Amino acid sequence: MTVASTGGFGTRAGGLAPPEPNPIVAAIAAQRRRQTRRFRIIFVATWAVLIGGLLGALVAAGRIDFPFIREWGPYILGGVWTTIFVAVCSITIAILFAIVGALGRLSSNPVLFSVSTLYVSLVRGTPLLVQILFIYLALPQIIPGVSEVPAIALGIFALSFNYGAYMTETFRAGIQAVPRGQTEAAEALGMPGRTRMRRIVLPQAIRIITPAIGNEFISMIKDSSLVSVIAVPELLWRAQRVGQSNFRTLETLMIAAAIYWGLTIVLSLVQDRLEKRMAESDRRI
Amino acid sequence: MSGVTLERVTKTFSQVHALDDVSLEIVSGELVALLGPSGCGKTTLLRSVAGLEEPTSGRILIGGRDVTGVPTRERPIGMVFQSYALFPNLTVRQNISFPLEVRHRPPAEIRERVAELLEIVRLGPQADRYPHQISGGQAQRCALGRALAPSPEVLLLDEPLSALDALVRTRLRDEIRRIQQLVKTTAIYVTHDQSEAMAIADRVAVMNHGRVEQVAAPPALYEEPATEFAATFVGSRNALELPIADGRIGLGAAFSIAAPAASRERAIAFFRPEDVQVAVGSMGHPAVVEMKIFLGPTTRLHLATAVGDRTARLHADMPSRAAAHLEEGSVVAVRVDPQHVRAFPVDA
C-alpha cells in the first residue's frame, strides 16, 4: 500500500487503495463456497427423491396412461399461449387501472378519493371468481351489447379490474416512496405539475414497485386459470375438456399443474435476476 | 441580477408562527446566510422565496417584482436541496440540461450552456455518469450546476452541505462561494452551522422563533452580537450571570464593566474563550483548571471559579504551546479585556 501523506492535517486526494488479498478472508470464502455447494446438492437430491417417488408410485400402480399423455399433451400445452396472452394483457391493463386508482387514492379531491376507495374496497372484498362470472353472465343482462364481446376479452377485463384494485395500493405506496425533493426540484426547475407526475414521479415509482409487479404477474398466471369457467380456451380449459371427455382427469390435471409450476419457476428465476440487477444500481440518491 | 426583498412576511402553521413578521433586504449579487437552530424558520423563509410555501401575510419581491402567489416554476430561482434531489434516471449532463429542456431552449444553446456549466462545477469527467455513480460532493456540485443552468436571478441553497462529511463540506463550501462569485448571482443559504455561515456569507441573518434577530457581516456579528440569542448562538462563548453593584458587573479582578441600562439586579456577561487571558501567579481572578482539551493549534481549558458564593465554569482558549505547562488542578489567574465583554439584561 502506498502512503501518500502530506502531513498531519493534509487532504488526501483520490479514492481508497485496492484491498490486499487476505489469506484468512480467502479461506473463509472458500469454506463458505464448499458449504453452499453441499447444501445445493442435498436440495436437488431431496426434490428428486420426493417427486420421483410420487411419480414412481403412480406409475407402479398403473394409474398413468402414457399413450394418452403423448396423444393429448401437446394439445393441452398449446393452451399456454392463451394463458400467457391473457396474463400479459391483464397485467398491462391492471397497471393502468392501478395508476388511475393510486392517483385517486392520493388525490386531495374528495370525490376522486371516494371513487377510488370504493373501487379498491369493492373489488378486494369480493371473490375473483364471482367477479368473472358477474361480468360474463350478469353484465349482459344490464348492458345487452356485452353478450357480443368475446369471452376472452371479458376474462381479461375481469382479471385486470381485479388486479388493478390490489395494485392500486402498491402503486400508491410506490408513488409515496419517491422522495418529496424530486417533485420540488422539478418544480423549482420549471416543470409543470402534470408533467412532474408523468416524467419524474411515475418512472421512479414504477421502478420501486417493479418487484411487486413481478409477483403480481406470477399470481396472474395462476389466477388466469379461473377464466376457464367462461370457456376461454386457455391451459386449464383445454385440460378439463380433454380430461372430462376421456375420463382421464388425473393425467390432464397433472399436466396442467406441471405446466403452471414450470411457468412460475421460470418467471421467479427471471424475477430474481431482475431484482438483483436493480439492487446493484439502486444505491439511493 | 437582482435582489430579494421580504416585506413583513408571516407564515402560520395551525396557529404556530413559523415566520413572524420578517422583513429582509438582500441586495443584488449578495450571499446571505440564514442561520439558526432547527425550527427557527430559516427553511420556511427559503421555501417561501422559492414559492414552495405561501406566506400567510406579507410580500416577497425578486428584482423589484412582486412574486407572492406566483407558482414556483415561474419564479426566477434555482434551488439546491440538502438531499441533492438529482433525477436518478438521468446522467449528470442530462440533469444539468433538464431545466433548459423544460424551457424548450434550442439544442445548440443547451449543448453550449451545459458544457459551460460542467466546466464551472468541474464535473466534465463525470458528465455521463448517473447520480449513484458519483460521490456526495460531486452530486451536490451537479445539483448546483442544474440550479444555475437557466441563469436564475436568485440561488436558494437549503443546507446543501449537511449530508456530506466534514472534509468534503469545507471544500464544497468554498467551491459554492467561488461559483456564486463567478456567476454573480444573488444567493440565500440556509444553514444551522455558524462557522459555515460566517465562512461563506456576505451577511448572516440570525433567526430564532420565526424572527430575524440580527443581520450583519460575519465579523460584526462575531464581535458585536445584538441580542443575547445571537451572542449564544454565534461563536463559542462564556455566559456568566453576575450581580449588579453600583451600576457595574464584574468578575473579581478579571474584568468590570458597566451594567446594561435595562437591568436591575443581575445581568449576563458574554465573552469568548479566546479573549480569556490565563496566567500563573499574576494579576487576575483565581480559577482552577478542571480539564484540558488539546485541539491542535489551541488548547481549551475548562476553568472553575468563584462568583460570590457560587462556582461558575468558563472556557479559555490559548495556544497549545503556552498551555503545555499547565496541569489539571493547578490554579491560574484569569483576566478579560473589558471591551470584549458584552452584557445583556437577565430576562425577568
XYZ file of C-alpha atoms in Angstrom:
633
model
C 0.000 0.000 0.000
C 1.349 3.416 -0.891
C 1.309 6.087 1.740
C 0.607 9.497 0.248
C 0.865 11.539 3.380
C 1.110 15.297 3.025
C 1.466 15.990 6.728
C -0.827 15.654 9.696
C -3.845 17.634 8.567
C -3.324 17.398 4.816
C -6.048 16.437 2.403
C -5.547 13.136 0.693
C -6.749 13.136 -2.882
C -8.053 10.115 -4.730
C -10.027 7.067 -3.644
C -9.193 4.125 -1.430
C -6.346 1.806 -2.303
C -7.477 -1.613 -3.572
C -7.647 -4.104 -0.684
C -4.763 -6.567 -0.433
C -5.714 -10.243 -0.667
C -6.029 -11.575 2.862
C -5.395 -15.331 3.324
C -7.917 -15.625 6.170
C -10.645 -13.886 4.186
C -9.908 -16.146 1.215
C -10.057 -19.267 3.404
C -13.383 -18.236 4.911
C -14.782 -17.567 1.439
C -13.603 -20.986 0.219
C -15.220 -22.768 3.132
C -18.453 -20.866 2.599
C -18.431 -21.905 -1.071
C -17.989 -25.562 -0.105
C -20.895 -25.346 2.318
C -23.115 -23.728 -0.294
C -22.286 -26.446 -2.832
C -23.082 -29.196 -0.353
C -26.373 -27.514 0.534
C -27.358 -27.312 -3.130
C -26.588 -30.962 -3.774
C -28.787 -32.058 -0.878
C -31.538 -29.701 -2.051
C -31.633 -31.187 -5.543
C -31.427 -34.744 -4.195
C -34.355 -34.179 -1.836
C -36.526 -32.856 -4.630
C -35.592 -35.782 -6.878
C -36.498 -38.310 -4.188
C -39.831 -36.701 -3.353
C -41.046 -36.061 -6.895
C -39.536 -39.202 -8.353
C -41.060 -41.269 -5.561
C -44.525 -39.804 -6.072
C -44.477 -40.299 -9.840
C -42.873 -43.710 -9.462
C -45.632 -44.853 -7.120
C -48.339 -43.700 -9.522
C -46.648 -45.409 -12.470
C -46.085 -48.614 -10.496
C -49.742 -48.686 -9.534
C -50.554 -48.498 -13.230
C -52.580 -45.337 -12.799
C -50.953 -43.332 -15.520
C -51.865 -43.743 -19.160
C -48.703 -42.716 -21.022
C -50.010 -43.087 -24.578
C -52.886 -40.805 -23.610
C -50.425 -38.176 -22.349
C -48.412 -38.475 -25.536
C -51.556 -38.065 -27.588
C -53.138 -35.128 -25.757
C -50.191 -33.469 -24.007
C -49.270 -31.224 -26.958
C -52.879 -30.062 -27.281
C -53.028 -29.049 -23.595
C -49.597 -27.451 -23.793
C -50.890 -25.336 -26.679
C -53.112 -23.565 -24.132
C -50.013 -21.999 -22.595
C -50.022 -19.340 -25.282
C -53.559 -18.307 -24.434
C -52.677 -18.325 -20.726
C -49.646 -16.100 -21.309
C -51.616 -13.853 -23.654
C -54.395 -13.424 -21.091
C -51.926 -12.807 -18.253
C -49.818 -10.287 -20.188
C -52.855 -8.344 -21.411
C -54.447 -8.399 -17.958
C -51.363 -7.233 -16.066
C -50.826 -4.415 -18.572
C -54.380 -3.144 -18.254
C -54.262 -3.722 -14.474
C -51.251 -1.377 -14.278
C -53.309 1.330 -15.992
C -56.186 0.744 -13.566
C -53.717 0.849 -10.676
C -52.115 4.136 -11.781
C -55.512 5.807 -12.076
C -56.621 4.236 -8.777
C -53.449 5.329 -6.976
C -53.722 8.900 -8.247
C -57.304 8.888 -6.962
C -56.244 7.498 -3.604
C -53.629 10.262 -3.353
C -55.926 12.977 -4.626
C -56.981 15.844 -2.415
C -60.262 15.897 -4.324
C -62.777 14.100 -2.037
C -64.844 12.728 -4.947
C -61.851 11.183 -6.729
C -60.635 9.781 -3.432
C -64.035 8.267 -2.610
C -64.456 6.713 -6.034
C -61.051 5.052 -5.989
C -61.500 3.899 -2.390
C -64.861 2.354 -3.305
C -63.225 0.589 -6.255
C -60.488 -0.882 -4.084
C -62.859 -1.905 -1.295
C -65.495 -3.459 -3.554
C -63.057 -5.427 -5.677
C -60.914 -6.628 -2.797
C -63.970 -7.531 -0.775
C -65.480 -9.945 -3.325
C -64.071 -13.197 -4.793
C -62.394 -13.022 -8.178
C -64.486 -15.964 -9.392
C -67.683 -14.080 -8.553
C -66.389 -11.047 -10.454
C -65.567 -13.123 -13.529
C -68.973 -14.785 -13.555
C -70.682 -11.454 -12.912
C -69.014 -9.787 -15.876
C -69.638 -12.761 -18.181
C -73.135 -13.777 -17.086
C -74.768 -10.877 -15.220
C -73.413 -7.875 -17.080
C -75.145 -8.786 -20.405
C -78.478 -8.565 -18.540
C -77.728 -4.907 -17.746
C -75.880 -3.942 -20.942
C -77.103 -6.160 -23.800
C -74.121 -5.319 -26.024
C -71.782 -7.180 -23.688
C -73.042 -10.553 -24.943
C -71.412 -9.741 -28.299
C -67.977 -9.289 -26.681
C -65.730 -12.376 -26.909
C -65.270 -14.301 -23.651
C -61.513 -13.798 -23.717
C -61.927 -10.001 -23.692
C -64.354 -10.182 -20.786
C -61.971 -12.512 -18.944
C -59.078 -10.108 -19.458
C -61.255 -7.240 -18.290
C -62.307 -9.113 -15.126
C -58.718 -10.071 -14.259
C -57.319 -6.595 -14.874
C -60.147 -4.904 -12.997
C -59.477 -7.170 -10.016
C -55.677 -6.929 -10.086
C -55.872 -3.198 -10.685
C -57.580 -2.794 -7.315
C -54.917 -4.791 -5.485
C -52.135 -2.985 -7.292
C -53.683 0.412 -6.591
C -52.355 0.219 -3.050
C -48.955 -0.948 -4.299
C -48.752 1.986 -6.696
C -49.892 4.408 -4.027
C -47.081 3.245 -1.751
C -44.616 3.429 -4.647
C -45.583 6.988 -5.514
C -45.301 7.997 -1.891
C -41.878 6.383 -1.669
C -40.449 8.795 -4.258
C -38.745 11.491 -2.181
C -40.646 14.765 -1.963
C -37.494 16.621 -3.051
C -37.831 15.096 -6.515
C -41.115 16.897 -7.221
C -39.927 20.072 -5.564
C -36.720 20.035 -7.586
C -38.654 19.519 -10.804
C -40.982 22.332 -9.794
C -38.116 24.680 -8.956
C -36.531 23.826 -12.321
C -39.632 24.954 -14.142
C -41.599 21.776 -14.852
C -45.410 21.965 -14.765
C -47.424 19.774 -12.376
C -48.818 17.076 -14.635
C -45.508 16.569 -16.389
C -43.815 16.229 -12.989
C -46.022 13.249 -12.172
C -45.579 11.675 -15.588
C -41.884 12.252 -16.131
C -40.368 12.378 -12.644
C -42.534 10.595 -10.093
C -44.173 7.728 -12.014
C -40.993 6.374 -13.627
C -39.315 6.234 -10.222
C -42.397 4.788 -8.542
C -42.654 2.052 -11.182
C -39.006 1.235 -10.627
C -39.618 0.944 -6.896
C -42.573 -1.401 -7.346
C -41.235 -3.477 -10.228
C -40.533 -6.466 -7.924
C -44.109 -6.261 -6.669
C -45.442 -6.152 -10.232
C -43.365 -9.270 -10.949
C -45.043 -11.102 -8.088
C -48.455 -9.965 -9.277
C -47.684 -11.289 -12.741
C -46.768 -14.703 -11.354
C -50.052 -14.770 -9.416
C -51.840 -13.649 -12.562
C -50.516 -16.661 -14.491
C -52.180 -18.940 -11.944
C -55.352 -16.889 -11.457
C -55.879 -16.710 -15.206
C -56.964 -20.363 -14.922
C -60.225 -19.031 -13.438
C -61.335 -17.721 -16.810
C -61.647 -21.364 -17.907
C -65.117 -21.207 -16.310
C -66.223 -18.781 -19.011
C -64.852 -21.012 -21.776
C -61.684 -19.082 -22.586
C -59.604 -21.819 -24.263
C -56.540 -21.493 -22.082
C -54.441 -24.126 -20.376
C -56.862 -25.333 -17.707
C -59.855 -25.187 -20.036
C -58.084 -27.463 -22.537
C -57.001 -29.826 -19.780
C -60.505 -30.037 -18.401
C -62.076 -30.565 -21.803
C -59.767 -33.427 -22.730
C -59.843 -34.919 -19.264
C -63.586 -34.957 -18.835
C -64.434 -36.331 -22.268
C -61.900 -39.168 -21.846
C -62.366 -39.736 -18.092
C -58.636 -39.143 -17.576
C -58.627 -36.047 -15.354
C -55.671 -37.339 -13.295
C -53.376 -37.112 -16.310
C -54.755 -33.843 -17.682
C -54.759 -32.001 -14.353
C -51.251 -33.269 -13.639
C -50.124 -31.940 -16.995
C -51.806 -28.596 -16.358
C -50.333 -28.323 -12.840
C -46.856 -29.220 -14.103
C -47.055 -26.561 -16.818
C -48.227 -23.873 -14.368
C -45.486 -24.869 -11.970
C -42.838 -24.768 -14.676
C -44.040 -21.360 -15.792
C -43.919 -19.885 -12.304
C -40.446 -21.338 -11.648
C -39.110 -19.785 -14.837
C -40.782 -16.464 -14.052
C -39.438 -16.499 -10.486
C -35.923 -17.002 -11.823
C -36.371 -14.095 -14.226
C -37.743 -12.048 -11.338
C -34.728 -12.862 -9.122
C -32.333 -11.928 -11.885
C -34.150 -8.643 -12.465
C -34.237 -7.755 -8.782
C -30.542 -8.458 -8.371
C -29.705 -6.288 -11.331
C -31.842 -3.490 -9.973
C -30.374 -3.774 -6.487
C -26.899 -3.265 -7.933
C -27.796 0.084 -9.433
C -30.158 1.065 -6.664
C -27.971 2.992 -4.249
C -30.397 5.651 -3.166
C -29.669 9.190 -4.220
C -29.143 40.126 -11.482
C -31.414 41.373 -8.786
C -32.049 41.438 -5.107
C -34.708 39.911 -2.887
C -36.999 41.856 -0.595
C -39.130 40.350 2.132
C -41.782 42.690 3.477
C -43.376 41.738 6.802
C -43.630 38.062 5.876
C -45.569 35.897 8.302
C -46.255 32.189 7.934
C -48.555 30.412 10.348
C -48.954 26.644 10.537
C -52.098 25.932 12.594
C -51.542 28.913 14.896
C -47.804 28.426 15.274
C -45.702 31.210 13.789
C -43.021 29.664 11.611
C -42.229 33.159 10.363
C -43.172 36.123 12.493
C -43.204 39.447 10.658
C -39.881 39.004 8.851
C -38.509 41.861 6.766
C -35.214 41.434 4.991
C -33.467 43.185 2.147
C -30.934 41.221 0.123
C -29.064 43.233 -2.458
C -28.144 42.034 -5.919
C -25.156 39.687 -6.017
C -25.073 39.259 -2.265
C -24.899 35.922 -0.449
C -26.947 35.982 2.745
C -26.866 33.043 5.122
C -29.941 32.294 7.212
C -28.550 30.901 10.434
C -30.419 29.428 13.354
C -31.338 26.266 15.233
C -33.812 23.792 13.757
C -37.342 25.126 13.915
C -36.234 28.766 13.807
C -37.988 29.338 10.478
C -34.953 29.585 8.217
C -36.073 26.789 5.905
C -39.647 28.114 5.803
C -38.255 31.505 4.797
C -36.207 29.957 1.983
C -39.146 27.870 0.796
C -41.326 30.974 0.812
C -38.904 32.719 -1.516
C -38.987 29.588 -3.689
C -42.768 29.532 -3.643
C -42.892 26.043 -2.120
C -44.644 27.682 0.843
C -47.126 30.526 0.553
C -46.780 33.180 3.282
C -49.876 33.809 5.392
C -49.262 37.534 5.001
C -46.587 39.862 3.678
C -44.911 40.298 0.295
C -41.875 38.795 -1.405
C -40.157 40.665 -4.236
C -37.468 39.374 -6.540
C -35.748 42.040 -8.601
C -38.433 44.506 -7.624
C -41.212 42.259 -8.964
C -43.822 41.022 -6.503
C -43.725 37.204 -6.726
C -46.087 36.478 -3.843
C -48.591 33.962 -5.207
C -46.520 33.238 -8.327
C -46.025 29.469 -8.757
C -42.540 28.147 -8.065
C -41.819 27.211 -11.659
C -42.433 30.746 -12.823
C -40.094 32.340 -10.301
C -36.572 33.256 -11.422
C -34.948 30.945 -8.883
C -32.596 27.996 -8.756
C -32.716 25.659 -5.801
C -30.230 23.266 -4.220
C -31.526 20.730 -1.706
C -29.889 19.010 1.234
C -30.809 15.663 -0.328
C -29.398 16.778 -3.760
C -32.698 15.676 -5.354
C -30.915 14.718 -8.573
C -33.027 12.726 -11.009
C -31.668 9.171 -10.644
C -32.583 8.104 -14.159
C -30.638 10.953 -15.778
C -26.877 11.394 -16.133
C -25.023 14.394 -14.728
C -25.202 16.050 -18.145
C -28.918 15.304 -18.529
C -29.656 16.572 -15.029
C -27.983 19.872 -15.842
C -29.703 20.226 -19.200
C -33.086 19.315 -17.683
C -34.263 22.851 -16.788
C -33.191 24.075 -20.232
C -35.112 21.308 -21.979
C -38.181 22.046 -19.884
C -37.912 25.607 -21.192
C -37.620 24.368 -24.798
C -34.329 26.121 -25.494
C -32.734 25.338 -28.862
C -30.490 22.236 -28.755
C -27.338 24.094 -29.773
C -27.798 26.590 -26.956
C -28.437 23.775 -24.474
C -25.258 21.971 -25.531
C -23.200 25.105 -25.142
C -24.684 26.088 -21.787
C -24.313 22.577 -20.347
C -20.673 22.428 -21.416
C -20.089 25.776 -19.748
C -21.749 24.627 -16.512
C -19.873 21.326 -16.448
C -16.746 23.453 -16.616
C -17.903 25.765 -13.819
C -18.829 22.957 -11.409
C -15.829 20.878 -12.580
C -17.777 17.757 -13.493
C -16.535 17.353 -17.059
C -15.072 13.872 -16.455
C -18.241 12.699 -14.678
C -20.687 14.171 -17.229
C -22.030 10.835 -18.416
C -22.258 9.111 -15.046
C -25.509 8.537 -13.212
C -26.107 10.082 -9.785
C -25.497 6.761 -7.990
C -22.084 6.524 -9.650
C -20.689 9.776 -8.230
C -19.759 10.940 -4.730
C -21.900 13.103 -2.484
C -19.775 16.167 -3.123
C -19.964 15.632 -6.878
C -23.714 15.093 -6.628
C -24.157 18.407 -4.872
C -21.980 20.157 -7.468
C -24.173 18.632 -10.146
C -27.272 19.917 -8.309
C -25.649 23.345 -8.187
C -24.969 23.261 -11.925
C -28.537 22.175 -12.581
C -29.917 25.006 -10.426
C -27.724 27.555 -12.227
C -28.464 26.307 -15.747
C -31.401 28.623 -16.508
C -29.401 31.610 -15.119
C -31.720 32.258 -12.176
C -31.795 35.661 -10.534
C -31.651 34.069 -7.105
C -29.958 30.874 -5.995
C -31.547 29.193 -2.976
C -29.492 26.665 -1.026
C -31.197 24.588 1.655
C -28.499 23.142 3.948
C -26.551 21.957 0.904
C -23.646 20.517 2.884
C -25.444 18.755 5.734
C -25.359 15.341 4.116
C -21.613 15.447 3.477
C -18.677 14.503 5.665
C -16.511 17.179 7.259
C -13.646 17.243 4.782
C -15.858 17.481 1.705
C -18.002 20.034 3.469
C -15.355 22.751 3.798
C -14.088 22.112 0.285
C -17.526 22.338 -1.264
C -18.406 25.349 0.872
C -15.509 27.293 -0.657
C -16.445 25.952 -4.074
C -20.034 27.210 -3.729
C -18.712 30.635 -2.752
C -16.326 30.668 -5.723
C -19.099 29.737 -8.150
C -21.535 32.247 -6.659
C -18.945 34.998 -7.098
C -18.184 33.799 -10.617
C -21.764 33.849 -11.884
C -22.584 36.872 -9.696
C -25.962 35.577 -8.633
C -27.841 36.650 -5.540
C -27.947 33.755 -3.094
C -29.749 32.732 0.082
C -28.032 29.982 2.020
C -29.748 28.150 4.871
C -27.574 26.511 7.499
C -27.517 25.686 11.181
C -23.719 25.675 11.218
C -22.424 29.056 12.330
C -18.878 28.581 11.073
C -20.251 27.610 7.653
C -22.459 30.727 7.626
C -19.595 33.018 8.598
C -17.196 31.486 6.088
C -19.474 31.757 3.078
C -21.778 34.728 3.566
C -21.536 38.450 2.868
C -24.070 38.890 5.619
C -25.568 36.491 8.131
C -29.181 36.704 9.286
C -29.519 35.069 12.693
C -33.005 33.619 13.155
C -34.832 32.454 16.256
C -38.507 31.665 16.867
C -39.510 32.792 13.378
C -37.842 36.182 13.688
C -34.651 37.659 12.313
C -32.666 38.668 15.392
C -29.760 40.319 13.646
C -28.399 40.794 10.152
C -24.736 41.643 9.946
C -21.485 40.905 8.177
C -19.709 37.949 9.833
C -17.010 39.980 11.671
C -19.571 42.434 13.028
C -21.859 39.607 14.112
C -18.981 37.846 15.790
C -17.683 40.913 17.604
C -20.947 42.674 18.374
C -23.883 40.343 18.740
C -27.007 42.489 19.063
C -29.066 40.105 21.142
C -28.478 37.510 23.802
C -29.552 34.777 21.376
C -27.080 35.975 18.747
C -24.372 36.033 21.388
C -25.058 32.460 22.486
C -25.618 31.026 19.037
C -22.711 32.600 17.176
C -19.265 31.525 18.236
C -18.483 29.665 21.386
C -18.985 31.929 24.347
C -18.839 32.043 28.083
C -22.041 33.246 29.727
C -21.824 34.358 33.345
C -24.794 35.617 35.293
C -23.444 38.312 37.593
C -24.917 40.552 40.313
C -25.003 44.308 39.673
C -23.193 46.516 42.187
C -23.040 50.306 41.801
C -24.247 50.019 38.225
C -21.415 47.679 37.264
C -20.899 43.952 36.852
C -17.612 42.164 37.136
C -15.699 39.038 37.976
C -13.239 39.932 40.692
C -10.008 41.176 39.210
C -10.795 39.617 35.828
C -12.963 42.423 34.461
C -15.510 45.049 35.389
C -17.925 46.780 33.008
C -20.981 48.975 33.171
C -24.214 47.005 33.596
C -26.738 47.184 30.741
C -29.192 50.023 31.227
C -32.334 47.896 31.258
C -31.212 45.544 34.001
C -31.714 45.973 37.725
C -30.254 43.184 39.860
C -28.441 40.799 37.594
C -27.016 40.729 34.092
C -25.417 38.152 31.817
C -21.888 38.781 30.625
C -20.748 37.115 27.403
C -17.123 36.746 26.376
C -15.295 34.375 24.113
C -12.875 31.681 25.226
C -10.063 33.177 23.121
C -10.453 36.507 24.976
C -9.764 34.935 28.356
C -6.128 35.529 29.332
C -4.718 32.821 31.532
C -1.554 33.322 33.553
C 0.080 31.747 36.559
C 0.583 33.816 39.706
C -0.007 37.222 38.168
C -2.863 39.719 38.418
C -6.355 38.373 37.810
C -9.205 36.356 39.221
C -8.220 32.917 40.551
C -9.543 29.835 38.777
C -8.838 26.091 38.878
C -8.060 24.132 35.718
C -10.600 21.285 35.697
C -9.892 19.885 32.281
C -7.512 20.407 29.390
C -8.630 19.616 25.839
C -5.985 19.565 23.152
C -7.396 20.841 19.814
C -4.203 21.031 17.779
C -3.128 24.683 17.467
C -5.081 25.705 20.541
C -5.904 24.080 23.833
C -9.203 24.647 25.592
C -9.196 24.910 29.377
C -12.298 24.223 31.431
C -11.978 26.504 34.448
C -13.891 26.680 37.709
C -14.035 29.988 39.519
C -15.918 31.593 42.398
C -18.624 34.166 41.663
C -19.667 35.415 45.093
C -20.520 32.236 46.986
C -21.251 30.173 43.833
C -18.970 28.285 41.498
C -19.029 29.273 37.843
C -17.467 27.424 34.959
C -15.859 29.060 31.962
C -13.776 28.123 28.986
C -10.490 29.626 27.921
C -8.611 29.010 24.663
C -4.898 29.507 24.499
C -2.055 28.493 22.193
C -1.232 24.856 22.862
C 2.463 25.599 23.441
C 1.600 28.151 26.102
C -0.789 25.693 27.738
C 1.752 22.877 27.820
C 2.995 23.639 31.319
C -0.499 23.885 32.871
C -1.708 20.835 34.776
C -5.268 19.830 35.558
C -5.862 21.009 39.124
C -3.434 23.912 39.003
C -4.559 27.394 39.994
C -4.352 30.161 37.420
C -5.314 33.829 37.218
C -7.776 34.923 34.520
C -8.403 38.327 33.014
C -10.691 39.514 30.212
C -10.288 42.753 28.298
C -13.490 44.651 29.198
C -14.003 45.758 25.614
C -14.553 42.108 24.615
C -17.274 41.558 27.192
C -20.881 42.141 26.213
C -23.647 42.264 28.778
C -27.393 41.692 28.399
C -30.172 42.104 30.959
C -31.432 38.907 32.597
C -34.922 38.022 31.417
C -37.332 38.830 34.225
